[in-house]
PDB file of C-alpha atoms in Angstrom:
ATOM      1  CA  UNK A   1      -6.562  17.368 -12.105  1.00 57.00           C
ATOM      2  CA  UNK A   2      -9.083  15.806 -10.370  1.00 62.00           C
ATOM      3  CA  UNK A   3     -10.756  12.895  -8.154  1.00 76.00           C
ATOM      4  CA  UNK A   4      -8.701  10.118  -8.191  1.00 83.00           C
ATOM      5  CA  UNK A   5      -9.974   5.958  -8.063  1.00 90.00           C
ATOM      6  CA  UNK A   6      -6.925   5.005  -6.758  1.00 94.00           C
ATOM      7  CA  UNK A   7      -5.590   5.195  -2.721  1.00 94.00           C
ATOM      8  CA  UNK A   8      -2.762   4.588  -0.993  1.00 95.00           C
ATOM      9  CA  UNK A   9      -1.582   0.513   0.204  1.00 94.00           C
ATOM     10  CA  UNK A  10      -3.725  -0.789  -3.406  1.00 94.00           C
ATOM     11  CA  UNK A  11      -2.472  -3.161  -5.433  1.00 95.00           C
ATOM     12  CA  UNK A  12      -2.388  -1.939  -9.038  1.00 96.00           C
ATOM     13  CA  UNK A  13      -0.504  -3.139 -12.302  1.00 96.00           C
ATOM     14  CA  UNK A  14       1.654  -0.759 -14.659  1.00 96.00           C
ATOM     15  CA  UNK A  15       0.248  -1.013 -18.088  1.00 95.00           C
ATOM     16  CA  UNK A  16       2.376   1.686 -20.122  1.00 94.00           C
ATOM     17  CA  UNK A  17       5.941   2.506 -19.841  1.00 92.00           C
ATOM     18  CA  UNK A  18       9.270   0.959 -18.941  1.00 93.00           C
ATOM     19  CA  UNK A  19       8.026  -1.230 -15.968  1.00 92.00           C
ATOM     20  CA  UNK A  20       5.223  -2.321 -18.067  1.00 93.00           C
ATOM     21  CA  UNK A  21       4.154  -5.897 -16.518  1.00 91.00           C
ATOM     22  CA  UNK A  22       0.385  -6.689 -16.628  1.00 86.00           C
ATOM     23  CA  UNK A  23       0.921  -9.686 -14.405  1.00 89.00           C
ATOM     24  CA  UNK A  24       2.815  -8.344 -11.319  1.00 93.00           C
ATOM     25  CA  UNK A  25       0.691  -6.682  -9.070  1.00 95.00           C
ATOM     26  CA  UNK A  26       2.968  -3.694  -6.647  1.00 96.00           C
ATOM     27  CA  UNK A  27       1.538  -1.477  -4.053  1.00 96.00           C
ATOM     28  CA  UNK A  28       0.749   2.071  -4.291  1.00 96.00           C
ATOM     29  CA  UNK A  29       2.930   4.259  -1.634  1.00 97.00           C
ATOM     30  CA  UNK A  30       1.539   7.798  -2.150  1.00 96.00           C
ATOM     31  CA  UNK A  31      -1.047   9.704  -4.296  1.00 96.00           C
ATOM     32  CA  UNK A  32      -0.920  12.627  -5.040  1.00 94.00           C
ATOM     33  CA  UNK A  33      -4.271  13.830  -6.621  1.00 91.00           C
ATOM     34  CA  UNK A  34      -2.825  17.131  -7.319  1.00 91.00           C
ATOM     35  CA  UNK A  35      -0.835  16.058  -9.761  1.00 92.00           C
ATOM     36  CA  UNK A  36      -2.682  13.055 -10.933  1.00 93.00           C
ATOM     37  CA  UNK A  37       0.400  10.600 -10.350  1.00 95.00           C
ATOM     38  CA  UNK A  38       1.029   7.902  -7.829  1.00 96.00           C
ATOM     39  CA  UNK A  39       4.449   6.169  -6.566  1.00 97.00           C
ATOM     40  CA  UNK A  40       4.836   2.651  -6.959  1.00 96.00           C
ATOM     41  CA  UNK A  41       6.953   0.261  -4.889  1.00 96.00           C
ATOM     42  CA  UNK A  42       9.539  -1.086  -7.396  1.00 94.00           C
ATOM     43  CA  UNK A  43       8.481   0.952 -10.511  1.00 94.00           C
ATOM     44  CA  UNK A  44       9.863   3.553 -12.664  1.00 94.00           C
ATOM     45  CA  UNK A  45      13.393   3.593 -10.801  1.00 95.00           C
ATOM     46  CA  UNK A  46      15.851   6.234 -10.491  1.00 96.00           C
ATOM     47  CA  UNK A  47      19.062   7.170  -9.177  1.00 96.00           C
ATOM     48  CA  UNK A  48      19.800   9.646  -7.272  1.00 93.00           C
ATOM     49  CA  UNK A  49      23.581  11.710  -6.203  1.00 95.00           C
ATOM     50  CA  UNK A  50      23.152  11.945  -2.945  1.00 93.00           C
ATOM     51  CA  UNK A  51      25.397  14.547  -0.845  1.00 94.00           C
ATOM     52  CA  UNK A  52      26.245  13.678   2.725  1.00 94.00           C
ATOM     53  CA  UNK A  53      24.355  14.944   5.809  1.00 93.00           C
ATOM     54  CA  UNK A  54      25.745  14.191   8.981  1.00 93.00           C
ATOM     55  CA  UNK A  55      22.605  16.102  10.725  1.00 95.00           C
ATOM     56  CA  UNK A  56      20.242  14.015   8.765  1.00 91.00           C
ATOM     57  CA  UNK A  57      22.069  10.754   9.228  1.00 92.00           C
ATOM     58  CA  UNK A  58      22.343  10.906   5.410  1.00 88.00           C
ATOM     59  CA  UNK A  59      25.072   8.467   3.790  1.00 90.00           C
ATOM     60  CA  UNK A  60      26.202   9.926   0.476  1.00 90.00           C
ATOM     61  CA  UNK A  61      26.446   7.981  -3.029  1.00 94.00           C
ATOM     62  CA  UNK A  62      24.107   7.275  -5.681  1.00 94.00           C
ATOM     63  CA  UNK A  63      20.648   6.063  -4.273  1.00 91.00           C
ATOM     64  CA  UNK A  64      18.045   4.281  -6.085  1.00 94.00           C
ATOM     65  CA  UNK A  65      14.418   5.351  -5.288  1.00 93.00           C
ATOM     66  CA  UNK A  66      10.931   5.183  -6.940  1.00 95.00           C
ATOM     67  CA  UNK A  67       9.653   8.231  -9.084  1.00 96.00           C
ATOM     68  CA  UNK A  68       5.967   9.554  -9.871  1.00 96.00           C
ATOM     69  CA  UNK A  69       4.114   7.460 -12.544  1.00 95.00           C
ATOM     70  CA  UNK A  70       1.119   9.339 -14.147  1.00 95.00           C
ATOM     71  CA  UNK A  71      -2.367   8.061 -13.120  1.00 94.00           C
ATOM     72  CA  UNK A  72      -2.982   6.752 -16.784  1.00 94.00           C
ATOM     73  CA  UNK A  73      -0.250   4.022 -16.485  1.00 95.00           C
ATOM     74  CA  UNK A  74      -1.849   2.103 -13.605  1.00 95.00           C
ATOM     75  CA  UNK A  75      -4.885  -0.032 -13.049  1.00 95.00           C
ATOM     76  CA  UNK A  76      -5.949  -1.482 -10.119  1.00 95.00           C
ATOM     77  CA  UNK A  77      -6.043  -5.109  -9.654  1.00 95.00           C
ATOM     78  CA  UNK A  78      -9.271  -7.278  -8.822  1.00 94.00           C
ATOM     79  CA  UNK A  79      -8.840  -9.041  -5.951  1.00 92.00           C
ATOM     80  CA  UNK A  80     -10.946 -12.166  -7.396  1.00 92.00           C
ATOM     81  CA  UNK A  81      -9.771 -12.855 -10.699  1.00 91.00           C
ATOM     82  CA  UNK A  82      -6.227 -11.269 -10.068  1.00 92.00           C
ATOM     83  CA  UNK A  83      -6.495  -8.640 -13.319  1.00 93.00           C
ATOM     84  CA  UNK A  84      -6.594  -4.930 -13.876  1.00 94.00           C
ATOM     85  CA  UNK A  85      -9.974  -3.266 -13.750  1.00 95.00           C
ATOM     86  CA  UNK A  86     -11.534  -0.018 -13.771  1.00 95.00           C
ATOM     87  CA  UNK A  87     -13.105   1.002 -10.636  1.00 94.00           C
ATOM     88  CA  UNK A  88     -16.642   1.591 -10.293  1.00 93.00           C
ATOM     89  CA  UNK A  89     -18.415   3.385  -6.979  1.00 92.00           C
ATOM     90  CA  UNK A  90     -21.586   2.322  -5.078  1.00 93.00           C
ATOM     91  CA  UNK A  91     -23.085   3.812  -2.106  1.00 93.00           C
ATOM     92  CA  UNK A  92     -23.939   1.173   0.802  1.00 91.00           C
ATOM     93  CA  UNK A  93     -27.204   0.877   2.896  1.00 93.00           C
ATOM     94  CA  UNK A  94     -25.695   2.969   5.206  1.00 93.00           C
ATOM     95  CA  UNK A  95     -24.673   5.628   3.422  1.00 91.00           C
ATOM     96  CA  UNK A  96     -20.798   4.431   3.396  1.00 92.00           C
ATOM     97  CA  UNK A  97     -19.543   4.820  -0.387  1.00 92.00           C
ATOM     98  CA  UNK A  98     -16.924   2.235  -1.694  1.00 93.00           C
ATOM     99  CA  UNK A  99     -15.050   1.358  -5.007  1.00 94.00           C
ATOM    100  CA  UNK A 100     -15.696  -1.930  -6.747  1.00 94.00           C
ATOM    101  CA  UNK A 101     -14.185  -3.757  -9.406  1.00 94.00           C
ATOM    102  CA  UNK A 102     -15.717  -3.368 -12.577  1.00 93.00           C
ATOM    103  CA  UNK A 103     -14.446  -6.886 -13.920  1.00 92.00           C
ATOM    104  CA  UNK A 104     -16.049  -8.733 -10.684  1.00 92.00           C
ATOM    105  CA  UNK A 105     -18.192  -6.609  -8.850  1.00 91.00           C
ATOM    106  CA  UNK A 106     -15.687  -7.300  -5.905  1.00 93.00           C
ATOM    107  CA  UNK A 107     -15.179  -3.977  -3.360  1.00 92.00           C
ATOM    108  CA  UNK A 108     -11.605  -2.449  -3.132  1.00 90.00           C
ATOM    109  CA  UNK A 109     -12.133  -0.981  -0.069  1.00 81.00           C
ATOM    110  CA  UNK A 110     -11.597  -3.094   3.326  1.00 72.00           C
TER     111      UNK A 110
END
């Protein structure tokens, strides 16, 4: 457990596992650092029996929602050159500190 280089609304690639495609970047929907693993939009897919809940306006059936993928199997994309990269850190001028793209040098934050 520990610090993680990736945050929430970044575009990263899966690079191990079943959804394993180095060339379509998806978006990150939550982190959770805790237990080093991040959900995906579109990746590592699973269905789940749902039960009714009138209260919770809740249809019943068999859903299909994203699942946890560890930290390991994702790399963030560069936003020049369009590939995964590590992530390197650099503090500003001003103090501010931000994550850059190893490959290019290019920052990840906005």
């Amino acid at each position: 457990m520990g610090k993680t280089r990736i945050k929430k609304g970044d575009m990263v690639v899966v690079i191990s596992g079943k959804d394993r495609d180095p060339a379509l970047p998806r978006r990150v929907l939550q982190v959770m650092p805790g237990e080093d693993r991040v959900l995906v939009e579109g990746a590592n897919m699973i269905k789940r029996h749902t039960r009714p809940n009138p209260q919770r306006n809740v249809k019943g059936g068999i859903l299909e929602r994203e699942s946890p993928l560890h930290l390991s199997n994702v790399m963030p994309v560069d936003p020049e050159s369009k590939r995964p990269t590590r992530v390197r850190s650099k503090r500003l001028e001003n103090g501010k500190l931000v994550r850059l793209a190893a490959r290019s040098g290019a920052m990840l934050d906005k």
